[in-house]
CSV table of C-alpha atoms in Angstrom, one decimal:
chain,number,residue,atom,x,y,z
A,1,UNK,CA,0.0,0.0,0.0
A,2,UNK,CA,2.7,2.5,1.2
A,3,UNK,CA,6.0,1.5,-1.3
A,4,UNK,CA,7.5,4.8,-1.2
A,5,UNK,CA,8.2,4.3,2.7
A,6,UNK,CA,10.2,1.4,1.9
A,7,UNK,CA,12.2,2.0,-1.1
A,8,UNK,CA,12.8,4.4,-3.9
A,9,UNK,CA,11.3,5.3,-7.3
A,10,UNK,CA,13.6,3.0,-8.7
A,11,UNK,CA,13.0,-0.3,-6.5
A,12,UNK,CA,16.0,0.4,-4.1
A,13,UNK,CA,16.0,-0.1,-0.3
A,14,UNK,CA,15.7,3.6,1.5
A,15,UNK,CA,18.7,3.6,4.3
A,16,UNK,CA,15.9,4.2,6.9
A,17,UNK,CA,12.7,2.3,5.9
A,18,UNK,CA,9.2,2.2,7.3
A,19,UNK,CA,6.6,4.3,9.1
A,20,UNK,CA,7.5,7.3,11.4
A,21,UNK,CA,4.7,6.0,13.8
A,22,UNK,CA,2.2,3.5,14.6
A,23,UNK,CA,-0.7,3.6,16.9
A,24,UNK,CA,-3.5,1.1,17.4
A,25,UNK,CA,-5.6,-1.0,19.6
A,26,UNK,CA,-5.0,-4.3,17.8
A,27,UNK,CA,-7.0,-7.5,18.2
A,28,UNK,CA,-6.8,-9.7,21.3
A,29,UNK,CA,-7.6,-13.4,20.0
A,30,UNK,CA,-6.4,-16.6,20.4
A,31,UNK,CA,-5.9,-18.7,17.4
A,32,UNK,CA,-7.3,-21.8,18.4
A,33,UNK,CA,-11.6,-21.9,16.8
A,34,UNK,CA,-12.8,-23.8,20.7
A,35,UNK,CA,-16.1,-21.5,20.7
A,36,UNK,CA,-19.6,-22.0,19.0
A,37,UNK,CA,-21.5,-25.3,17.4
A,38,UNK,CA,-19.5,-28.2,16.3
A,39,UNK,CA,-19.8,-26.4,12.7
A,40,UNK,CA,-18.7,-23.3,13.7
A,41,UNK,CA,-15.1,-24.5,15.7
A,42,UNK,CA,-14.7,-26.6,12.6
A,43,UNK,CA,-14.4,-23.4,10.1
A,44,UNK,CA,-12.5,-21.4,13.1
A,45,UNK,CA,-10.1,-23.8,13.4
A,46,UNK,CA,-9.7,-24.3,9.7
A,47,UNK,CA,-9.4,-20.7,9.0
A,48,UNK,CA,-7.3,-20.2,12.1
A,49,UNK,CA,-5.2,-23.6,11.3
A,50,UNK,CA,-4.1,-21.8,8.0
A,51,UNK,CA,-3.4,-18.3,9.6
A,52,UNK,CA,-1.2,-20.0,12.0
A,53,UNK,CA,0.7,-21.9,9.5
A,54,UNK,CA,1.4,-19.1,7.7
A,55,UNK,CA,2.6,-17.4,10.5
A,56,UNK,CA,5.2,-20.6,11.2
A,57,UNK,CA,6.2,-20.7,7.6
A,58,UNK,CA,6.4,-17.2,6.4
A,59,UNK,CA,9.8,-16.0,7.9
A,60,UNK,CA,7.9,-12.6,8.7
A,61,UNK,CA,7.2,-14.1,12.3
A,62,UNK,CA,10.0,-14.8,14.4
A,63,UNK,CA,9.3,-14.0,17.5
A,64,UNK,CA,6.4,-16.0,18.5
A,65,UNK,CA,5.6,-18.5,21.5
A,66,UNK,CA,5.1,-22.2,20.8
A,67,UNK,CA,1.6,-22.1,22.0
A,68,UNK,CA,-1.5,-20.6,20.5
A,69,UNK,CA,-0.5,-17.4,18.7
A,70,UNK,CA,-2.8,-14.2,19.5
A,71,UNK,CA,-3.5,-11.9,17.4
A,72,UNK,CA,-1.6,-8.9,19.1
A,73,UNK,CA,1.2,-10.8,19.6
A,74,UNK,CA,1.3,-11.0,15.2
A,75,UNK,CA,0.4,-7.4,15.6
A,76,UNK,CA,2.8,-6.1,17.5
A,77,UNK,CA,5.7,-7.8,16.2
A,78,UNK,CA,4.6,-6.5,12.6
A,79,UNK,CA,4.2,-3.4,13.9
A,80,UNK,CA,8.2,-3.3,15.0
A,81,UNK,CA,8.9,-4.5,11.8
A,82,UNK,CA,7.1,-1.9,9.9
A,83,UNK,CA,9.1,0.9,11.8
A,84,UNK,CA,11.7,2.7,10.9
A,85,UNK,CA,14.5,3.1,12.9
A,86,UNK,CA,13.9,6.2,15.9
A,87,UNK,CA,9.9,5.7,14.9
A,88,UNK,CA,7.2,5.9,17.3
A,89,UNK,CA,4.6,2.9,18.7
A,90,UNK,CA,1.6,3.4,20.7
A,91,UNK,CA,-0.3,0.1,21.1
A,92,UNK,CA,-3.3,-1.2,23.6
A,93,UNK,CA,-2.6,-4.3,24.4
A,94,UNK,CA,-3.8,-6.9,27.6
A,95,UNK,CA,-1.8,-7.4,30.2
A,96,UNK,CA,-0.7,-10.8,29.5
A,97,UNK,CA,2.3,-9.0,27.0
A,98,UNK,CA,3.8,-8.2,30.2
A,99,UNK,CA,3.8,-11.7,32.2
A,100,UNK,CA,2.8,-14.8,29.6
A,101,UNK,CA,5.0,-17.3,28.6
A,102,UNK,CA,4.2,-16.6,25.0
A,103,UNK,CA,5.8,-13.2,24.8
A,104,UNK,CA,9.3,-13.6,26.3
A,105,UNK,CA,10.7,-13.1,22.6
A,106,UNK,CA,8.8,-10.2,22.3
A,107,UNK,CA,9.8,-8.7,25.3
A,108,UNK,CA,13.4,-9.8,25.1
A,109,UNK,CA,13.4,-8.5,21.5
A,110,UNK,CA,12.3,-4.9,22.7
A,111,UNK,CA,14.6,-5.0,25.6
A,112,UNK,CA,17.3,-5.1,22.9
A,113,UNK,CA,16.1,-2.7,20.4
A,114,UNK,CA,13.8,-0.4,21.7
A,115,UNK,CA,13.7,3.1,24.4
A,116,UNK,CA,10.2,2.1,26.6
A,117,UNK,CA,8.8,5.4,27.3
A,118,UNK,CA,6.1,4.1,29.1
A,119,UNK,CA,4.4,0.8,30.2
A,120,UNK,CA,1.3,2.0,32.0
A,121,UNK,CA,-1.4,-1.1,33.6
A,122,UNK,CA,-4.9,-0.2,33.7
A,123,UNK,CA,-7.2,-1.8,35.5
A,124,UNK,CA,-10.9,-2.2,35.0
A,125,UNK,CA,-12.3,-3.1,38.6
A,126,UNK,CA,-14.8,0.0,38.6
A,127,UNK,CA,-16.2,-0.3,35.4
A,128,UNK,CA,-13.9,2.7,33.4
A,129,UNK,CA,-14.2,0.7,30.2
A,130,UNK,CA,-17.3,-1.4,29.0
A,131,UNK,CA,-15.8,-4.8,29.3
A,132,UNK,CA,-15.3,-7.5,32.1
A,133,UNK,CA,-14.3,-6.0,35.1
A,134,UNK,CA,-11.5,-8.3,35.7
A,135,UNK,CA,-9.9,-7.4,32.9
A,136,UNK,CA,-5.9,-5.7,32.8
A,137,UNK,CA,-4.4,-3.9,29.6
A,138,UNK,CA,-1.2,-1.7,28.6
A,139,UNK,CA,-0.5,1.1,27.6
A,140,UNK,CA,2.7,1.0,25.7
A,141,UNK,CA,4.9,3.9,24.1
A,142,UNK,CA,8.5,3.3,22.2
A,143,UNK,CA,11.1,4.5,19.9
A,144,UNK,CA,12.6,2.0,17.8
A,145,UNK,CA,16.3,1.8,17.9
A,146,UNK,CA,18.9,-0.4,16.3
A,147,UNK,CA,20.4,-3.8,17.5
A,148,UNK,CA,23.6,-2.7,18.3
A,149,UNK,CA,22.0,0.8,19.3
A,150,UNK,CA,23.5,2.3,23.1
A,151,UNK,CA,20.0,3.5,24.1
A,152,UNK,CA,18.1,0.3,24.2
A,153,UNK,CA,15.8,0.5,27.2
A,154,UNK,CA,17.7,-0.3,30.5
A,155,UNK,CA,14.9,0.0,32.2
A,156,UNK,CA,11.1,-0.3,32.1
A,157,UNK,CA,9.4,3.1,33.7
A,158,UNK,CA,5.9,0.8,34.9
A,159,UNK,CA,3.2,3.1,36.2
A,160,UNK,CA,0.0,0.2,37.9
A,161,UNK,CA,-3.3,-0.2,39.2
A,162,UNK,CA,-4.7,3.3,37.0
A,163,UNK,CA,-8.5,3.1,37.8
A,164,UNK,CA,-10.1,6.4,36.7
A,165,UNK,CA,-10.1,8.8,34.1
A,166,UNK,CA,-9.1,11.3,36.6
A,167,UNK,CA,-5.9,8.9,36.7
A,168,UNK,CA,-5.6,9.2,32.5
A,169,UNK,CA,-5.4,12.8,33.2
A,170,UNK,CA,-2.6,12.8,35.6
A,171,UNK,CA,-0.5,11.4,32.7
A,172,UNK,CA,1.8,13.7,31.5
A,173,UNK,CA,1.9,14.2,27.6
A,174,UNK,CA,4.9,14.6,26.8
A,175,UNK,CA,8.9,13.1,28.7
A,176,UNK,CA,9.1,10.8,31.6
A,177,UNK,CA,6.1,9.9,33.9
A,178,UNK,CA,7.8,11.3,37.5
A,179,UNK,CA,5.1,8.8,39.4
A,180,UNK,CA,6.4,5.8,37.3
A,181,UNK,CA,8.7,3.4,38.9
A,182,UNK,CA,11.3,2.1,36.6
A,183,UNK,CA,12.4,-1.1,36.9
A,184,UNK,CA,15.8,-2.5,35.5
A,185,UNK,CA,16.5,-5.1,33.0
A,186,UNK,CA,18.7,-7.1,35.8
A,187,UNK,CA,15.9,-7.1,37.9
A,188,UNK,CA,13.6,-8.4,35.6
A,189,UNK,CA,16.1,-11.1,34.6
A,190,UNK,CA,16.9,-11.7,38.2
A,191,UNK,CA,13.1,-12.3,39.3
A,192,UNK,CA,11.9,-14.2,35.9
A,193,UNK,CA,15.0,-15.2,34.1
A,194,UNK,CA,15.1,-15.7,30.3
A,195,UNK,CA,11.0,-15.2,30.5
A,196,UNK,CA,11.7,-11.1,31.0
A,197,UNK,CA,8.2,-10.8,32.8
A,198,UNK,CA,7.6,-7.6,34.2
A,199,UNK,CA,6.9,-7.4,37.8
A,200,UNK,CA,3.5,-5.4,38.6
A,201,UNK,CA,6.1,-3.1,41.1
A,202,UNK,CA,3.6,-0.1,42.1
A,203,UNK,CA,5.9,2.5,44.3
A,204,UNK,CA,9.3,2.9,45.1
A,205,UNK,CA,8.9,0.7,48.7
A,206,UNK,CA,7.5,-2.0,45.9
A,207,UNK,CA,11.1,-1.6,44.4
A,208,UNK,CA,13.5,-1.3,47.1
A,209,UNK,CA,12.0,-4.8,48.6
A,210,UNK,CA,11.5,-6.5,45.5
A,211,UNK,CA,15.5,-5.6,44.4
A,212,UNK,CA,16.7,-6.6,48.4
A,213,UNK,CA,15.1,-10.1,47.9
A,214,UNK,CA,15.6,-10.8,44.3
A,215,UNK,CA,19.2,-9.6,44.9
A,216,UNK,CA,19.5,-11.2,48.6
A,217,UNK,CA,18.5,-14.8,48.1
A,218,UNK,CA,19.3,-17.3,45.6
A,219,UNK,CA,16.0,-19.1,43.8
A,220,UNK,CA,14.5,-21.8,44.8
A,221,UNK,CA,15.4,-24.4,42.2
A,222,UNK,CA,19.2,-22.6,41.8
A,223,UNK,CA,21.9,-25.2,42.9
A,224,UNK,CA,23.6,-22.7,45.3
A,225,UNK,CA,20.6,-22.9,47.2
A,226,UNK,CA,17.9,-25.5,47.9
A,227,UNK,CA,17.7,-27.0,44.4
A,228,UNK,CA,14.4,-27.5,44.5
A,229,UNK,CA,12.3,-29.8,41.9
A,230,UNK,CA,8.7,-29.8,41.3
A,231,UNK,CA,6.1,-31.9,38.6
A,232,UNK,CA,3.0,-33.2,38.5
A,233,UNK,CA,2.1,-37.0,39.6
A,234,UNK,CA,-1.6,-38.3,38.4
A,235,UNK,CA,-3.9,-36.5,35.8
A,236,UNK,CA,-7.4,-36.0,37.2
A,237,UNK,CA,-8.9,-36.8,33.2
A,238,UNK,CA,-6.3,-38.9,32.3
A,239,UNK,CA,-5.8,-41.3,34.4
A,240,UNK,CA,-9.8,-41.2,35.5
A,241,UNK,CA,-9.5,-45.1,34.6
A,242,UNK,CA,-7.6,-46.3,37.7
A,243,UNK,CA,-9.6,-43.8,40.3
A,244,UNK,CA,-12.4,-45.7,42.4
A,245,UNK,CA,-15.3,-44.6,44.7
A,246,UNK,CA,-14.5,-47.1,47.6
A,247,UNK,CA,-12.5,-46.1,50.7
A,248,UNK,CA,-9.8,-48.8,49.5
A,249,UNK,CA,-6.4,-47.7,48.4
A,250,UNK,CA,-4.5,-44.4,48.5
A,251,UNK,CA,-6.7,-41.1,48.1
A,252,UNK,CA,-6.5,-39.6,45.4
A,253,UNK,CA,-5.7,-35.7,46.6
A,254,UNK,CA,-6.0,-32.9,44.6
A,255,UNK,CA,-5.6,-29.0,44.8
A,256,UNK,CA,-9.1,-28.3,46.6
A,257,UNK,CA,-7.6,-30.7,49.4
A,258,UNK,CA,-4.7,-28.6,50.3
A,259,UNK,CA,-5.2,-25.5,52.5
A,260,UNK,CA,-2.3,-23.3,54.0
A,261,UNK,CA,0.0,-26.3,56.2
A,262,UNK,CA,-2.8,-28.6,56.0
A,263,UNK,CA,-4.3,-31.4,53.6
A,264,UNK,CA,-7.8,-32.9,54.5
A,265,UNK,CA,-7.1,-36.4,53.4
A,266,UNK,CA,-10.6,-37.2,55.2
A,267,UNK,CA,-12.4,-35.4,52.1
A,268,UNK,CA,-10.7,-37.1,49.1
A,269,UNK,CA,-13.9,-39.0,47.1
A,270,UNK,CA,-11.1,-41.0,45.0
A,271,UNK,CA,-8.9,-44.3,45.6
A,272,UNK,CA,-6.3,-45.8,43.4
A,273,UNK,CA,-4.9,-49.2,44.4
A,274,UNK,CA,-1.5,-49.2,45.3
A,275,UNK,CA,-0.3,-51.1,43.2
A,276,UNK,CA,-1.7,-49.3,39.9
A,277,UNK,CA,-0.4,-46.1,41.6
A,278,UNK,CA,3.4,-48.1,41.7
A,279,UNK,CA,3.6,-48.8,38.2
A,280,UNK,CA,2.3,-45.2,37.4
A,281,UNK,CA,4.6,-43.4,39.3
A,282,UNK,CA,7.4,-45.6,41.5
A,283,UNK,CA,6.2,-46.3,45.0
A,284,UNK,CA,9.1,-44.1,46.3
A,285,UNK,CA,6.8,-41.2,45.5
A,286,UNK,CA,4.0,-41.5,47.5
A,287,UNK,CA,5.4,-44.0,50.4
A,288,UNK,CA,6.7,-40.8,51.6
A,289,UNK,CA,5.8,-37.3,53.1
A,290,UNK,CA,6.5,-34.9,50.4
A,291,UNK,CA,5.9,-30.7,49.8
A,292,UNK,CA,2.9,-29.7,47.4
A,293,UNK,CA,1.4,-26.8,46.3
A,294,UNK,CA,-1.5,-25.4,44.1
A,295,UNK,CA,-1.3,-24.7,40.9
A,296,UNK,CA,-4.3,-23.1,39.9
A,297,UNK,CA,-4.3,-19.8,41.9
A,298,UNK,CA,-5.2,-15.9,41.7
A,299,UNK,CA,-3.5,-12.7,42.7
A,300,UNK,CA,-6.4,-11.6,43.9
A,301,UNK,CA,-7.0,-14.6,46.6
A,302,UNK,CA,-5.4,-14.2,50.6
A,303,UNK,CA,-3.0,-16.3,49.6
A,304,UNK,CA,-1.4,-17.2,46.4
A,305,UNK,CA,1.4,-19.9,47.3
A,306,UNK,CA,-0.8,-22.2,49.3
A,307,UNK,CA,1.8,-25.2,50.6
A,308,UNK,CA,1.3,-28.1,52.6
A,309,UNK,CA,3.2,-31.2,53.2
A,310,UNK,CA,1.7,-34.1,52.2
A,311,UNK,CA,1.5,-37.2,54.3
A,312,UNK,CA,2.9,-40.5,53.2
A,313,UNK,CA,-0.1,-42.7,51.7
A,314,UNK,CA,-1.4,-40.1,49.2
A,315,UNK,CA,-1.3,-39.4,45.7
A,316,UNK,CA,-1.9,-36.2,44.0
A,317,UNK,CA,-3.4,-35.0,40.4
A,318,UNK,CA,-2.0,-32.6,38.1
A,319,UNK,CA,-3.9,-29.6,40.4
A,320,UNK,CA,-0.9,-29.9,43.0
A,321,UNK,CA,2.8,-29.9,42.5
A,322,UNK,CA,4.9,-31.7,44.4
A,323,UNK,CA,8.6,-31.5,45.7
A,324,UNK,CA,11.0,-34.2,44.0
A,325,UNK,CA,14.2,-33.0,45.7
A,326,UNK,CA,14.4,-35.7,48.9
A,327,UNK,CA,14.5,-33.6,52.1
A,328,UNK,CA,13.7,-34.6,55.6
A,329,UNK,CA,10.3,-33.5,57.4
A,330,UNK,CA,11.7,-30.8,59.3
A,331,UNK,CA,13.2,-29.2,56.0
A,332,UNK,CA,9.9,-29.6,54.0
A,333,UNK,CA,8.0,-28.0,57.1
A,334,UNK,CA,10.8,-25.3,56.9
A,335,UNK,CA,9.5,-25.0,53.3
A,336,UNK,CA,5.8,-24.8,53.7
A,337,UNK,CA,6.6,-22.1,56.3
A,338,UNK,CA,8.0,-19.7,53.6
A,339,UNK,CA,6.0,-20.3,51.1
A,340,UNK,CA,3.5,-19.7,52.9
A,341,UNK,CA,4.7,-16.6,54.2
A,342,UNK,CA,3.4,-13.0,53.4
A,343,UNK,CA,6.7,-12.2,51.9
A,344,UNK,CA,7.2,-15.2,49.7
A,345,UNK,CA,3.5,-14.6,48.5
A,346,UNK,CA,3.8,-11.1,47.5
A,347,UNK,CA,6.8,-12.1,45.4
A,348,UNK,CA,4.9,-14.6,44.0
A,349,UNK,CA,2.5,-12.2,43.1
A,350,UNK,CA,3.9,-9.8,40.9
A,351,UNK,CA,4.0,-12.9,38.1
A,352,UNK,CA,1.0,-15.2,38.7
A,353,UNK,CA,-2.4,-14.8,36.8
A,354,UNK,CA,-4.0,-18.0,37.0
A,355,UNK,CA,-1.5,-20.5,37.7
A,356,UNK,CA,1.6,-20.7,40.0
A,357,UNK,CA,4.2,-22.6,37.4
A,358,UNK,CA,6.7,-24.6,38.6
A,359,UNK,CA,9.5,-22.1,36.6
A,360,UNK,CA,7.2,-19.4,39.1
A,361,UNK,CA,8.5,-21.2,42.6
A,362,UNK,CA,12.0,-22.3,41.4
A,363,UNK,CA,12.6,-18.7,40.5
A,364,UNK,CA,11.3,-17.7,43.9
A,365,UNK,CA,14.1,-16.0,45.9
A,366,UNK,CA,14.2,-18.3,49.0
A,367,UNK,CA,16.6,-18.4,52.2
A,368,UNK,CA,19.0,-21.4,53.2
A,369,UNK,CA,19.8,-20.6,57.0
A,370,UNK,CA,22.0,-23.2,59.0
A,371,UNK,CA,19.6,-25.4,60.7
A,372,UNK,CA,20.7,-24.4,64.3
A,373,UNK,CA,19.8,-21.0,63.5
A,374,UNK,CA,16.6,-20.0,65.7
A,375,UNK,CA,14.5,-18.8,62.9
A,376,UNK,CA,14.9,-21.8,61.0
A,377,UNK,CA,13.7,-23.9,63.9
A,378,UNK,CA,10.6,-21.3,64.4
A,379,UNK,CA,9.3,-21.7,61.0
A,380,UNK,CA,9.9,-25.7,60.8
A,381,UNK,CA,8.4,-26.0,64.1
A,382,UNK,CA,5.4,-23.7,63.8
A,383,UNK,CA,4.8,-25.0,60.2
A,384,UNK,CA,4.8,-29.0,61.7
A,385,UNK,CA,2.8,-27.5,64.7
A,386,UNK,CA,-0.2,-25.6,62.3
A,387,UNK,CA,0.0,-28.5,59.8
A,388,UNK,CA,-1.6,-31.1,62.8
A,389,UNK,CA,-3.9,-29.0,63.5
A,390,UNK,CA,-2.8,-27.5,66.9
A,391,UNK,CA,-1.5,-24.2,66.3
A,392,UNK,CA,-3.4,-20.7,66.1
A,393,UNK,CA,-3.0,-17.2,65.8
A,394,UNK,CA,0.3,-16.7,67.4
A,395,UNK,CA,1.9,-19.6,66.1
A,396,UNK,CA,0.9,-18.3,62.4
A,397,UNK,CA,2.1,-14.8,63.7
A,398,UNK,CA,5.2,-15.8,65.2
A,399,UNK,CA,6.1,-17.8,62.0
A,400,UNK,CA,5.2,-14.8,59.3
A,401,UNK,CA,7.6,-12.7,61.6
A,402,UNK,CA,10.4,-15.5,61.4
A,403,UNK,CA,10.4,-15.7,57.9
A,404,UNK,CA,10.4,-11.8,57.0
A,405,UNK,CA,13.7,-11.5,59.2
A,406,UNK,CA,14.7,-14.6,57.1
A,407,UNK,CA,14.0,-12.6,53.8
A,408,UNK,CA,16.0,-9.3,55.7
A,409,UNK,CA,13.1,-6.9,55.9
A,410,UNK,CA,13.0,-4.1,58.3
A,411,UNK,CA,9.6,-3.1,59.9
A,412,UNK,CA,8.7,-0.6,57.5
A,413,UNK,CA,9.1,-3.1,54.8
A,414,UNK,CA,7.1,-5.1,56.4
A,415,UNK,CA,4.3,-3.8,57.1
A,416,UNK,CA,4.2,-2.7,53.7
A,417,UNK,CA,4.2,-6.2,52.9
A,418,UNK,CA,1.0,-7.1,54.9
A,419,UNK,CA,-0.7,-4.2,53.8
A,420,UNK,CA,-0.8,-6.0,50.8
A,421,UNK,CA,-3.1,-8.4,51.5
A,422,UNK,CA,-6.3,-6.8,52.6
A,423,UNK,CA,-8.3,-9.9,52.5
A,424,UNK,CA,-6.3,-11.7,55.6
A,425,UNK,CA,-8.0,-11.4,58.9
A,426,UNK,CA,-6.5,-7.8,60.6
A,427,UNK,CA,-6.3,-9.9,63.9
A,428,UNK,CA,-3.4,-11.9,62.0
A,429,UNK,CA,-1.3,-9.0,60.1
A,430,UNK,CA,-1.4,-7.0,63.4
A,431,UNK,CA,-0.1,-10.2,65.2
A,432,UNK,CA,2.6,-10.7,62.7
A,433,UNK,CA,3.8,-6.7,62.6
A,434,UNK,CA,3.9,-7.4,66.9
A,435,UNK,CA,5.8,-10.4,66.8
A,436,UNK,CA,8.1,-8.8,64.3
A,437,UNK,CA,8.3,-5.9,66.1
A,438,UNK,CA,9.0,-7.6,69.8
A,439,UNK,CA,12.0,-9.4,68.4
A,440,UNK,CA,13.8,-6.9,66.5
């Protein structure tokens, strides 16, 4: 449509091609054709089938996922390729560019060659726009710069949580956004590693704690610190076959079973004989007492991380993961403390939309101390002690403050921390900030 922006009268390349800017609200849809009659999937998927193949095939496409490809993500990576080099982009997009799994090349390709003005998150939980409340988008602004180009962003200036129009208008027009926070490209690496998701940070205290644990604590999974492994055992549709009613067998526990420290095995309505469950997965796995947590979580829930160590005699389905590393009781208690801790949960946070991946909690910053050291003992013991049933609020208090002088936070910090989760019982936080407070 547009030749003369890409080469000359005569056919030749111009030395700076493409379009001085592009703005748009591009499409949000998933290729995949899973909605209507049996007819109407059927011609989706076919049309969507072919789109996708040409979007594997065509060379123009490089920087997609290996999931179902979404329309913005096509968009926006033509869009970067229609530029010319110093041109402008303003796009709409949903939130997920920020966090999925599907956009780490995108977001790792604009780390390298473009200046992020601004990356503003608008939420929708008062009904500004017509659409579902729960819904997130972006706000993106850039110049396009070269490969090899000085400038390329170092970090991301992140403004969150605009609700109002009133909010719109505090934007500034034109240069930096003083009330963003900007977040570097080594602390994005250090939270999310190759995936470059951008942490939802919304003020500076957000920063300054975020940076002092990513920065503090080695991950979870990292072999400098507990190596941790997690995976799934049983599939709840997939291996339906070998499940029975009958109070014979091992339960059959899934994610709905599994509360902060405890499991309620008493609830499971599934069996699997034991030896069926052997020659599925080893009886090594569930002759003993093992870490788990949910997978299927929300941001928006009291807690996030939900752990609990699961007693020998169980099996699990694909809604729980479980630990694979072998560690004694006390250690896995130990565990379930922190990651059931406010700190290790508002961490958690600032990545997890639905699920809590395992590459989620083996990226999870997470202290080693010596096993004599008193805190350790306070978490493992509390953690053992709330997990039989037997523990209350200042247990769970005195545990929460244990692990936030494990993670190194003053008070300040920590209290900022619990304000963060308005939906846990006051009676708790202000126990936790006491016992913090009393043994500082």
């Amino acid at each position: 449509e547009f030749p003369e922006i890409f080469h000359g009268s005569k056919g030749t390349a111009l030395a700076r091609p493409g379009f001085d800017a592009i703005v748009g609200n591009p499409p949000w849809e998933m290729l995949r054709g899973d909605a209507g009659d049996e007819s109407a999937r059927r011609k989706a998927a076919d049309a969507g089938g072919a789109l996708t193949r040409f979007v594997r095939d065509s060379g123009i496409y490089r920087l997609q996922g290996r999931g179902h490809a979404n329309l913005y993500q096509l968009f926006l990576e033509r869009a970067l390729g229609l530029l010319r080099r110093d041109g402008r982009l303003g796009l709409v997009l949903p939130s997920g560019f920020a966090t999925d799994h599907g956009c780490a090349a995108l977001r790792g390709h604009l780390f390298r060659t473009a200046m992020i003005d601004t990356l503003a998150i608008v939420e929708n939980k008062d009904g500004l726009f017509p659409i579902h409340r729960a819904l997130k988008f972006v706000l993106m602004t850039l110049s396009c710069v070269s490969d090899r180009h000085a400038e390329a962003s170092a970090t991301v200036p992140l403004r969150s949580g605009i609700r109002s129009a009133a909010e719109f208008d505090r934007l500034p027009d034109t240069g930096s956004d003083p009330e963003a926070v900007p977040i570097s490209l080594p602390l994005i690496e250090q939270i999310s590693g190759e995936q470059l998701a951008i942490p939802e940070l919304r003020t500076a205290v957000d920063l300054r704690i975020t940076a002092q644990v990513a920065f503090g604590f080695p991950a979870a999974g990292a072999e400098d610190g507990w190596a941790l492994r997690f995976g799934r055992e049983l599939n709840a549709t997939n291996d339906r076959e070998h499940f029975h009613p009958a109070p014979m067998g091992l339960p059959v526990i899934g994610g709905k079973h599994v509360r902060p420290f405890s499991v309620d095995v008493a609830s499971a309505l599934d069996y699997i004989h034991p030896a069926t469950a052997e020659r599925v997965l080893g009886r090594r796995r569930f002759e003993r007492a093992r870490l788990a947590y949910r997978d299927v979580a929300s941001s928006t829930n009291k807690l996030t991380l939900i752990a609990a160590v699961l007693p020998p005699g169980v099996v699990t389905t694909h809604t729980l993961f479980c630990l694979r590393t072998l560690l004694d009781e006390e250690a896995q208690h130990f565990l379930a403390g922190m990651f059931n801790s406010f700190v290790a949960n508002y961490i958690v946070r600032l990545r997890v939309t639905t699920h809590v991946t395992v590459a989620i909690v083996e990226k999870l910053p997470l202290p080693k101390p010596l096993r004599s050291a008193g805190d350790f003992r306070l978490v493992a013991a509390n953690a053992a002690l709330l997990a039989r049933g037997r523990g209350g609020i200042p247990e769970q208090a005195q545990l929460q403050a244990a692990a936030a002088r494990l993670y190194g936070l003053d008070r300040d910090g920590f209290a900022h921390v619990l304000s963060t989760f308005p939906l846990v019982e006051r009676i708790i936080r202000t126990a936790s900030l006491e016992a913090f407070s009393s043994a500082v």
